[in-house]
């Protein structure tokens, strides 16, 4: 390799202080193996409860066994998968992940009888069982949720067959993950200093933020040329994933995959439709923002790769990782001393895997098992985006921490609909803190621009993703096939609609669908947009009301899934069944565009 080329470090070259401590889950692989075998034994105990749930004590015993299996299964799987995420080319953790996934499917198949048998218990008898056994009261909301979806649960045999097909159903996502993280190799491009730098998914955003338009152009074209070389495989993979979604929705007697997905959160279809309609009604401010960006950058034409570079050229906010932690602590001070103490514990105690290395899973996430502290995966770059990523993922982690500490296992796992609220409250509080601390005009311009990018990326962009998902699922439901050409056209037309008349919609962006991992978790991304809208409201309440709002918010974090997500948010102070929070958030966006334009 030439002297001026920079390659990613190997895993063993990463300093230990920048690695998470998976030994907090299992001391070593041998301890993992012991629990793997224990889990296999627990699964064999499930059969003794089949056909007996109407007998006193048996329903409680079955539910407790389900919780025990769930906790152990989660721990076994998380350790294996996070070990693989450190380096997807590591054959040891590839094997452990495959074994854990297979056993997880086996556990799901063994427990598949539970819901149908509970539904087979007559309502009066179910009431008698609760009256006879006070300890069953813990599971009342869990059972109420089962009976709510009674029309969509199949027979025991049918549910077991579907559970056994779980590995096959996971195949499209698993294939995409391996292709995206282990097999795709990106070229070197010439950096700002003229050196050859390896393009990676982690570095891509940094390149798009470059002041040098040639770097932005080259990174953009190199990335999509790499995905374009695999476009037919990626289209076939996404096609299979969408067909899987539609299949499961139909066999469970839903009218659409979208209805099935929203019913998981007990939400009406109007929540999804209201979001898209509210955003379409407020595309004007986004079009105005693109025009302001074009003017500020002094461009004859503005391309998709020009959307991320800061508008303020004199400011270059390079933020080292340790400095980012300090700023996050300061920004989240309004949440109180208890919250800050847990945050600092996470920073200092091996919760976070910081640096990018060869084979490491891209992006960022918060994850973990009920019996351990949460974990955060990063691929750190010294920029503002990564500063906010730390705040975001630690928002998830503290939500998990509070929920796990406050709820029994059956209610600890909060729904995805509320998951993006805590993460985005942190981002909003951090941004407001930084704006309050800023007296320099140029720095304020930079931060306003970044705040607008948060809105664009989280409300507008994720809603565009959501509209794409709705369209492609509807096409499969109508009997159409998803090809490269059809996927590209849908995606191209959405970009034209959302970004307006001033932008050049480069043909390369038509392929962006091919690199979005969230499309393999159907109808997930809209929750970023609803979550951002809710978080905007909650953060304003925290800053304006102080302790009463903080108290309501912490109770929300402790709620887990002990109530339906819309109810939890309503108690915290936001009603997401109406379009008002989305409309109000986009009013903040419009006002921020106006302030930015006035300062330029």
XYZ file of C-alpha atoms in Angstrom:
600
model
C 0.000 0.000 0.000
C 1.312 3.469 -0.874
C 2.304 5.848 1.929
C -0.575 8.233 1.256
C -3.273 5.533 1.367
C -5.341 5.034 4.501
C -6.980 1.657 5.175
C -9.269 0.680 8.026
C -7.564 -0.849 11.076
C -8.064 -4.493 11.977
C -10.178 -5.288 15.028
C -7.180 -6.183 17.160
C -5.658 -2.765 16.448
C -8.511 -0.908 18.162
C -7.611 0.285 21.709
C -9.458 -1.588 24.466
C -10.893 1.636 25.905
C -12.736 2.150 22.607
C -14.325 -1.301 22.631
C -17.505 -2.445 24.341
C -17.271 -5.107 27.052
C -19.126 -8.159 25.750
C -17.690 -10.062 28.719
C -20.385 -8.277 30.755
C -22.806 -10.582 28.917
C -20.625 -13.715 29.009
C -17.102 -13.991 30.407
C -16.118 -16.053 27.355
C -17.511 -18.296 24.618
C -17.535 -21.313 26.959
C -20.004 -19.598 29.296
C -22.102 -18.753 26.228
C -22.048 -22.439 25.268
C -23.307 -23.431 28.724
C -26.314 -21.115 28.411
C -26.887 -22.276 24.840
C -27.237 -25.831 26.147
C -29.395 -24.647 29.045
C -31.692 -22.902 26.581
C -32.031 -26.092 24.562
C -33.083 -27.908 27.758
C -35.598 -25.214 28.666
C -37.219 -25.495 25.253
C -37.823 -29.203 25.864
C -39.914 -28.302 28.944
C -42.471 -26.388 26.903
C -44.412 -29.469 25.774
C -45.625 -30.237 29.303
C -47.876 -27.159 29.135
C -49.556 -27.979 25.837
C -53.258 -28.585 26.231
C -53.197 -27.725 29.944
C -53.575 -23.947 30.086
C -57.142 -24.099 31.348
C -55.952 -25.845 34.509
C -55.109 -23.692 37.560
C -51.431 -22.862 37.758
C -50.593 -24.053 34.265
C -51.167 -20.743 32.492
C -48.933 -18.957 34.997
C -46.281 -21.668 34.674
C -46.297 -21.461 30.889
C -46.006 -17.674 30.884
C -43.126 -17.796 33.366
C -41.344 -20.401 31.270
C -41.842 -18.224 28.187
C -40.205 -15.326 30.037
C -37.304 -17.518 31.174
C -36.736 -18.784 27.640
C -37.071 -15.265 26.255
C -34.485 -13.788 28.621
C -31.960 -16.549 28.008
C -32.582 -16.599 24.253
C -32.069 -12.850 24.112
C -28.790 -13.059 26.031
C -27.463 -15.912 23.877
C -28.407 -14.231 20.619
C -27.203 -10.732 21.549
C -23.742 -11.961 22.561
C -23.298 -13.973 19.370
C -24.603 -11.289 17.026
C -22.711 -8.432 18.655
C -19.560 -10.556 18.499
C -20.186 -10.957 14.767
C -20.870 -7.226 14.408
C -17.321 -6.514 15.634
C -16.060 -8.216 12.477
C -18.552 -9.851 10.123
C -15.751 -11.889 8.567
C -14.970 -13.615 11.890
C -15.983 -17.279 11.345
C -16.312 -18.005 15.093
C -19.108 -15.480 15.603
C -20.663 -16.210 12.232
C -21.117 -19.761 13.538
C -22.361 -18.679 16.961
C -24.836 -16.289 15.347
C -26.160 -18.991 13.020
C -26.554 -21.406 15.940
C -28.244 -18.766 18.102
C -30.592 -17.826 15.273
C -31.547 -21.471 14.682
C -32.220 -22.030 18.377
C -34.244 -18.828 18.523
C -36.443 -20.134 15.712
C -36.740 -23.444 17.570
C -37.842 -21.598 20.709
C -40.430 -19.615 18.750
C -41.785 -22.814 17.220
C -41.996 -24.522 20.611
C -43.888 -21.591 22.138
C -46.148 -21.038 19.133
C -48.963 -22.991 20.786
C -49.240 -20.496 23.630
C -51.211 -17.680 22.008
C -53.704 -19.941 20.185
C -54.350 -21.933 23.386
C -54.877 -18.751 25.403
C -57.359 -17.605 22.760
C -59.126 -20.966 23.052
C -59.868 -20.345 26.737
C -63.452 -19.058 27.076
C -63.633 -15.514 28.430
C -65.479 -16.557 31.600
C -62.920 -19.290 32.326
C -60.056 -16.863 31.739
C -61.634 -14.526 34.297
C -61.877 -17.419 36.776
C -58.197 -18.217 36.294
C -57.285 -14.630 37.131
C -59.572 -14.723 40.176
C -58.011 -17.984 41.391
C -54.388 -16.921 40.961
C -53.442 -13.369 41.957
C -49.942 -13.810 40.502
C -51.491 -13.978 37.027
C -52.368 -10.284 37.323
C -48.832 -9.456 36.159
C -49.773 -10.816 32.740
C -53.165 -9.090 32.380
C -52.026 -6.499 29.815
C -50.084 -9.186 27.948
C -53.211 -11.364 27.702
C -55.428 -8.382 26.879
C -53.096 -7.683 23.955
C -53.414 -11.300 22.789
C -57.194 -11.209 22.883
C -57.220 -7.862 21.056
C -55.664 -9.482 17.978
C -57.793 -12.636 18.232
C -59.025 -12.408 14.597
C -55.425 -12.573 13.326
C -54.107 -15.580 15.245
C -54.108 -18.947 13.490
C -54.423 -22.450 14.857
C -51.651 -23.984 16.940
C -50.461 -26.123 14.019
C -50.472 -23.215 11.589
C -48.597 -20.910 13.985
C -45.998 -23.613 14.612
C -45.454 -24.041 10.867
C -44.996 -20.303 10.443
C -42.556 -20.197 13.356
C -40.529 -23.048 11.861
C -40.295 -21.073 8.637
C -38.725 -18.186 10.540
C -35.200 -18.825 9.294
C -36.411 -18.858 5.698
C -38.292 -15.620 6.312
C -35.138 -14.021 7.714
C -33.114 -14.988 4.644
C -33.557 -11.758 2.606
C -32.397 -9.588 5.515
C -29.509 -11.915 6.354
C -28.372 -12.025 2.715
C -28.531 -8.233 2.467
C -26.610 -7.843 5.741
C -23.773 -10.108 4.617
C -23.626 -8.544 1.152
C -23.730 -5.013 2.560
C -21.264 -5.488 5.423
C -18.936 -8.319 4.423
C -18.865 -8.684 0.632
C -19.245 -5.215 -0.863
C -15.880 -3.574 -1.360
C -15.721 0.111 -2.128
C -12.906 1.757 -4.115
C -10.366 4.318 -3.012
C -11.046 7.929 -3.923
C -8.821 10.968 -3.827
C -9.334 12.899 -0.609
C -9.184 16.639 -0.004
C -5.421 16.472 0.498
C -4.832 14.489 -2.683
C -4.238 11.218 -0.824
C -5.984 7.974 -1.728
C -8.576 7.116 0.919
C -10.682 3.974 1.075
C -14.380 4.732 0.680
C -16.465 3.054 3.393
C -20.072 3.435 4.445
C -18.851 5.055 7.645
C -16.690 7.580 5.775
C -19.297 8.284 3.098
C -21.128 10.925 5.131
C -17.843 12.619 5.958
C -17.005 12.783 2.253
C -20.442 14.264 1.464
C -19.777 16.962 4.062
C -16.515 17.908 2.330
C -16.027 21.502 1.204
C -14.454 20.130 -1.960
C -17.248 19.442 -4.430
C -15.015 17.071 -6.379
C -14.689 14.867 -3.270
C -18.458 14.881 -2.777
C -19.042 14.030 -6.427
C -16.461 11.239 -6.453
C -17.700 9.630 -3.216
C -21.316 9.767 -4.421
C -20.557 8.202 -7.792
C -18.174 5.592 -6.354
C -20.677 4.465 -3.725
C -23.550 4.026 -6.156
C -21.357 2.418 -8.801
C -20.535 -0.243 -6.206
C -24.192 -0.849 -5.366
C -25.095 -0.614 -9.046
C -22.828 -3.563 -9.826
C -25.074 -5.658 -7.536
C -28.392 -3.982 -8.367
C -30.196 -7.057 -9.721
C -29.235 -9.133 -6.691
C -30.298 -6.320 -4.362
C -33.622 -5.891 -6.187
C -34.310 -9.621 -5.933
C -33.450 -9.564 -2.239
C -35.751 -6.629 -1.490
C -38.473 -8.196 -3.649
C -38.276 -11.369 -1.536
C -38.382 -9.359 1.695
C -41.494 -7.440 0.650
C -43.176 -10.666 -0.482
C -42.419 -12.123 2.950
C -44.143 -9.133 4.603
C -47.194 -9.511 2.400
C -47.330 -13.272 2.967
C -47.329 -12.960 6.754
C -49.950 -10.204 6.655
C -52.265 -12.239 4.435
C -52.022 -15.475 6.384
C -52.834 -13.515 9.541
C -55.931 -12.072 7.825
C -54.847 -8.459 7.490
C -55.927 -6.425 4.498
C -52.373 -5.215 3.906
C -48.831 -5.500 5.204
C -49.134 -1.897 6.396
C -52.226 -2.687 8.455
C -50.439 -5.692 9.988
C -47.405 -3.589 10.901
C -49.418 -0.799 12.527
C -51.631 -3.232 14.404
C -48.553 -4.429 16.242
C -48.595 -1.011 17.962
C -52.406 -0.848 18.098
C -52.338 2.149 15.774
C -54.882 3.059 13.083
C -53.802 3.413 9.434
C -54.574 7.124 9.720
C -51.354 7.605 11.745
C -49.284 6.588 8.682
C -51.465 8.424 6.191
C -51.623 11.577 8.358
C -47.824 11.680 8.429
C -47.471 11.497 4.642
C -50.274 14.007 4.090
C -48.869 16.462 6.655
C -45.423 16.277 5.058
C -46.812 16.722 1.531
C -48.705 19.778 2.780
C -45.411 21.197 4.043
C -43.041 20.455 1.161
C -42.816 24.193 0.384
C -40.329 24.899 3.213
C -38.139 21.998 2.021
C -38.141 23.350 -1.541
C -37.271 26.770 -0.109
C -34.415 25.241 1.895
C -32.975 23.600 -1.244
C -33.115 26.977 -3.011
C -31.389 28.677 -0.049
C -28.686 25.988 -0.066
C -28.129 26.403 -3.802
C -27.752 30.168 -3.398
C -25.520 29.936 -0.312
C -23.177 27.455 -1.992
C -23.084 29.670 -5.102
C -23.922 26.758 -7.379
C -25.265 27.009 -10.910
C -27.063 23.739 -10.223
C -27.448 21.774 -7.000
C -27.088 17.977 -6.989
C -28.033 15.297 -4.472
C -24.421 15.134 -3.274
C -24.579 18.843 -2.359
C -27.243 18.366 0.312
C -24.931 17.469 3.191
C -21.998 19.865 3.005
C -22.218 22.685 5.579
C -23.344 26.022 4.192
C -20.895 27.924 6.375
C -17.417 27.524 4.895
C -15.503 29.357 7.611
C -16.558 26.933 10.344
C -15.167 23.435 10.539
C -16.499 21.629 13.602
C -14.126 18.730 14.176
C -15.188 17.081 17.431
C -13.035 14.328 18.950
C -14.904 11.504 20.651
C -14.068 12.442 24.277
C -15.054 16.058 23.635
C -18.345 14.838 22.186
C -19.109 12.973 25.423
C -18.575 16.173 27.421
C -20.887 18.156 25.158
C -23.598 15.483 25.343
C -23.437 15.573 29.156
C -23.855 19.355 29.148
C -26.697 19.272 26.630
C -28.693 16.684 28.567
C -28.400 18.480 31.921
C -32.108 19.530 31.828
C -33.011 15.824 32.304
C -31.646 15.928 35.849
C -28.880 14.427 37.965
C -30.226 10.870 38.003
C -30.310 10.708 34.212
C -26.830 12.235 33.944
C -25.365 9.757 36.441
C -26.575 6.807 34.345
C -25.317 8.503 31.171
C -21.827 8.947 32.643
C -21.837 5.343 33.839
C -22.474 4.241 30.251
C -19.654 6.415 28.928
C -17.168 4.996 31.442
C -18.179 1.330 31.710
C -17.707 -0.331 28.334
C -21.171 0.244 26.911
C -19.842 1.738 23.653
C -17.857 0.283 20.730
C -16.402 3.429 19.206
C -14.139 2.973 16.188
C -14.679 1.650 12.681
C -12.602 -1.410 11.790
C -12.381 -3.922 8.963
C -15.523 -6.041 8.757
C -17.422 -4.126 11.445
C -21.149 -3.655 10.943
C -21.811 -0.186 9.555
C -23.881 2.583 11.078
C -24.859 2.831 14.715
C -27.296 1.115 17.062
C -28.242 0.596 20.685
C -28.937 -2.968 21.783
C -28.460 -5.417 24.627
C -30.102 -8.066 26.752
C -32.545 -7.603 29.645
C -30.082 -8.997 32.208
C -27.187 -6.705 31.185
C -26.611 -3.015 30.610
C -27.361 -1.654 27.114
C -24.680 -1.392 24.430
C -23.987 1.113 21.655
C -22.231 0.407 18.347
C -20.626 3.400 16.640
C -18.311 3.942 13.679
C -16.856 7.185 14.976
C -15.829 10.108 12.780
C -14.832 13.495 14.257
C -17.853 15.496 13.128
C -21.104 17.029 14.357
C -23.153 14.187 12.909
C -21.345 11.689 15.121
C -21.749 13.980 18.141
C -25.504 13.800 17.676
C -25.303 10.064 16.985
C -23.838 9.549 20.469
C -26.684 11.560 21.990
C -29.200 9.637 19.867
C -27.981 6.124 20.672
C -27.540 6.897 24.365
C -31.148 8.083 24.331
C -32.102 4.597 23.204
C -29.803 3.043 25.778
C -31.154 5.028 28.721
C -34.698 4.294 27.580
C -33.724 0.619 27.681
C -31.980 1.033 31.030
C -34.986 2.692 32.695
C -37.428 0.252 31.136
C -35.422 -2.834 32.148
C -34.994 -1.550 35.703
C -38.658 -0.615 36.096
C -40.549 -3.353 34.250
C -40.687 -7.141 34.476
C -39.298 -8.900 31.422
C -42.712 -9.341 29.806
C -43.126 -5.522 29.556
C -39.511 -4.347 29.322
C -39.234 -4.282 25.536
C -40.795 -1.027 24.391
C -42.454 -0.742 21.017
C -40.572 0.718 18.059
C -43.205 3.466 17.705
C -41.921 5.056 20.918
C -38.298 3.919 20.514
C -37.234 6.917 18.426
C -38.708 9.440 20.846
C -36.096 9.127 23.601
C -33.216 9.186 21.129
C -34.516 12.303 19.414
C -35.355 14.150 22.638
C -31.637 13.879 23.393
C -30.726 15.305 19.991
C -33.204 18.156 20.378
C -31.971 19.080 23.862
C -28.358 18.977 22.690
C -29.129 21.232 19.735
C -31.016 23.756 21.873
C -28.101 23.799 24.318
C -25.564 24.433 21.559
C -27.689 27.216 20.043
C -28.027 28.875 23.461
C -24.266 28.738 23.976
C -23.446 30.182 20.556
C -22.828 33.907 20.132
C -20.777 33.728 16.935
C -22.909 34.326 13.827
C -21.047 31.846 11.683
C -21.281 29.094 14.297
C -24.995 29.805 14.701
C -25.454 29.531 10.952
C -23.632 26.213 11.000
C -25.847 24.862 13.794
C -29.067 26.141 12.229
C -28.020 24.385 9.035
C -27.347 21.206 10.982
C -30.722 21.484 12.776
C -32.430 21.823 9.410
C -30.579 18.734 8.258
C -31.943 16.840 11.253
C -35.462 17.819 10.206
C -34.769 17.021 6.565
C -33.181 13.684 7.363
C -35.643 12.592 10.023
C -39.046 13.932 9.024
C -38.846 14.570 5.285
C -36.393 11.827 4.295
C -37.863 9.118 6.530
C -41.380 9.985 5.374
C -40.155 9.670 1.782
C -38.781 6.235 2.743
C -42.158 5.437 4.315
C -43.972 6.432 1.141
C -41.568 4.262 -0.876
C -42.310 1.285 1.393
C -46.051 1.833 1.097
C -45.793 1.969 -2.695
C -43.621 -1.141 -3.164
C -45.718 -3.229 -0.768
C -48.869 -2.135 -2.593
C -47.299 -3.233 -5.887
C -46.592 -6.729 -4.543
C -50.114 -6.872 -3.088
C -51.432 -5.993 -6.556
C -49.480 -8.883 -8.082
C -46.645 -6.861 -9.591
C -42.946 -7.719 -9.377
C -40.262 -5.406 -8.067
C -37.456 -4.996 -10.595
C -34.505 -2.640 -10.692
C -36.361 -0.446 -13.186
C -39.602 -0.263 -11.201
C -37.828 0.363 -7.887
C -35.655 3.052 -9.479
C -38.643 4.826 -10.997
C -40.594 4.906 -7.736
C -37.557 6.226 -5.894
C -36.700 8.794 -8.575
C -40.221 10.222 -8.688
C -40.319 10.565 -4.891
C -37.054 12.514 -4.898
C -38.442 14.864 -7.554
C -41.592 15.464 -5.497
C -39.851 15.936 -2.155
C -36.881 18.094 -3.188
C -38.628 20.284 -5.714
C -37.690 22.193 -8.848
C -34.242 23.514 -7.879
C -32.433 20.205 -7.467
C -30.871 17.908 -10.057
C -32.098 14.424 -9.204
C -29.015 12.467 -10.242
C -29.767 9.029 -11.736
C -27.430 7.463 -9.153
C -29.811 8.437 -6.328
C -32.462 6.220 -7.915
C -30.471 3.302 -6.449
C -30.501 4.572 -2.879
C -33.191 2.028 -1.959
C -30.534 -0.665 -2.528
C -28.470 0.393 0.484
C -31.118 1.096 3.170
C -31.062 -1.700 5.811
C -34.317 -0.506 7.388
C -36.297 -1.549 4.315
C -35.803 -5.125 5.557
C -37.756 -4.277 8.714
C -41.014 -3.303 7.122
C -42.757 -0.053 8.011
C -40.171 0.936 10.577
C -38.794 4.183 9.207
C -41.994 6.243 9.546
C -41.476 5.976 13.290
C -38.369 8.129 12.989
C -40.578 10.909 11.624
C -43.358 10.514 14.193
C -40.743 10.107 16.906
C -38.947 13.308 15.886
C -42.239 15.173 15.943
C -43.105 13.865 19.422
C -39.566 14.576 20.635
C -39.747 18.174 19.409
C -42.829 18.682 21.587
C -41.441 16.851 24.627
C -38.084 18.644 24.549
C -39.873 22.002 24.479
C -41.945 20.921 27.484
C -38.790 19.854 29.363
C -37.059 23.187 28.666
C -40.131 25.329 29.373
C -41.751 23.499 32.317
C -38.725 21.984 34.010
C -39.239 19.359 36.708
C -42.923 18.449 36.061
C -42.160 17.706 32.391
C -38.969 15.832 33.311
C -40.947 13.706 35.776
C -43.561 12.863 33.117
C -40.791 12.076 30.640
C -38.882 9.758 32.981
C -42.113 7.909 33.726
C -42.512 7.472 29.975
C -38.986 5.999 29.788
C -39.872 3.572 32.575
C -43.088 2.477 30.860
C -41.648 -0.164 28.517
C -44.622 -1.846 26.864
C -46.808 -1.804 29.970
C -49.350 0.223 27.963
C -49.980 0.901 24.288
C -47.412 3.320 22.801
C -49.912 6.031 21.905
C -51.178 5.962 25.508
C -47.646 6.187 26.931
C -46.931 9.241 24.784
C -50.254 10.817 25.663
C -49.378 10.530 29.371
C -46.021 12.163 28.622
C -47.837 15.061 26.958
C -48.090 14.321 23.195
C -50.985 12.888 21.137
C -49.568 11.198 18.041
C -52.934 9.983 16.755
C -53.437 13.504 15.372
C -51.382 15.275 12.667
C -50.739 18.285 14.920
C -47.293 17.247 16.256
C -46.009 16.684 12.694
C -47.441 19.967 11.448
C -46.037 21.818 14.473
C -42.583 20.296 13.977
C -42.546 21.349 10.324
C -43.524 24.865 11.407
C -40.287 24.885 13.449
C -38.470 23.768 10.287
C -40.046 26.573 8.246
C -39.139 29.176 10.897
C -35.556 27.878 11.028
C -35.245 28.117 7.236
C -36.415 31.722 7.484
C -33.838 32.510 10.201
C -31.074 30.841 8.213
C -31.978 32.824 5.095
C -32.026 36.082 7.056
C -28.518 35.463 8.435
C -26.912 34.469 5.142
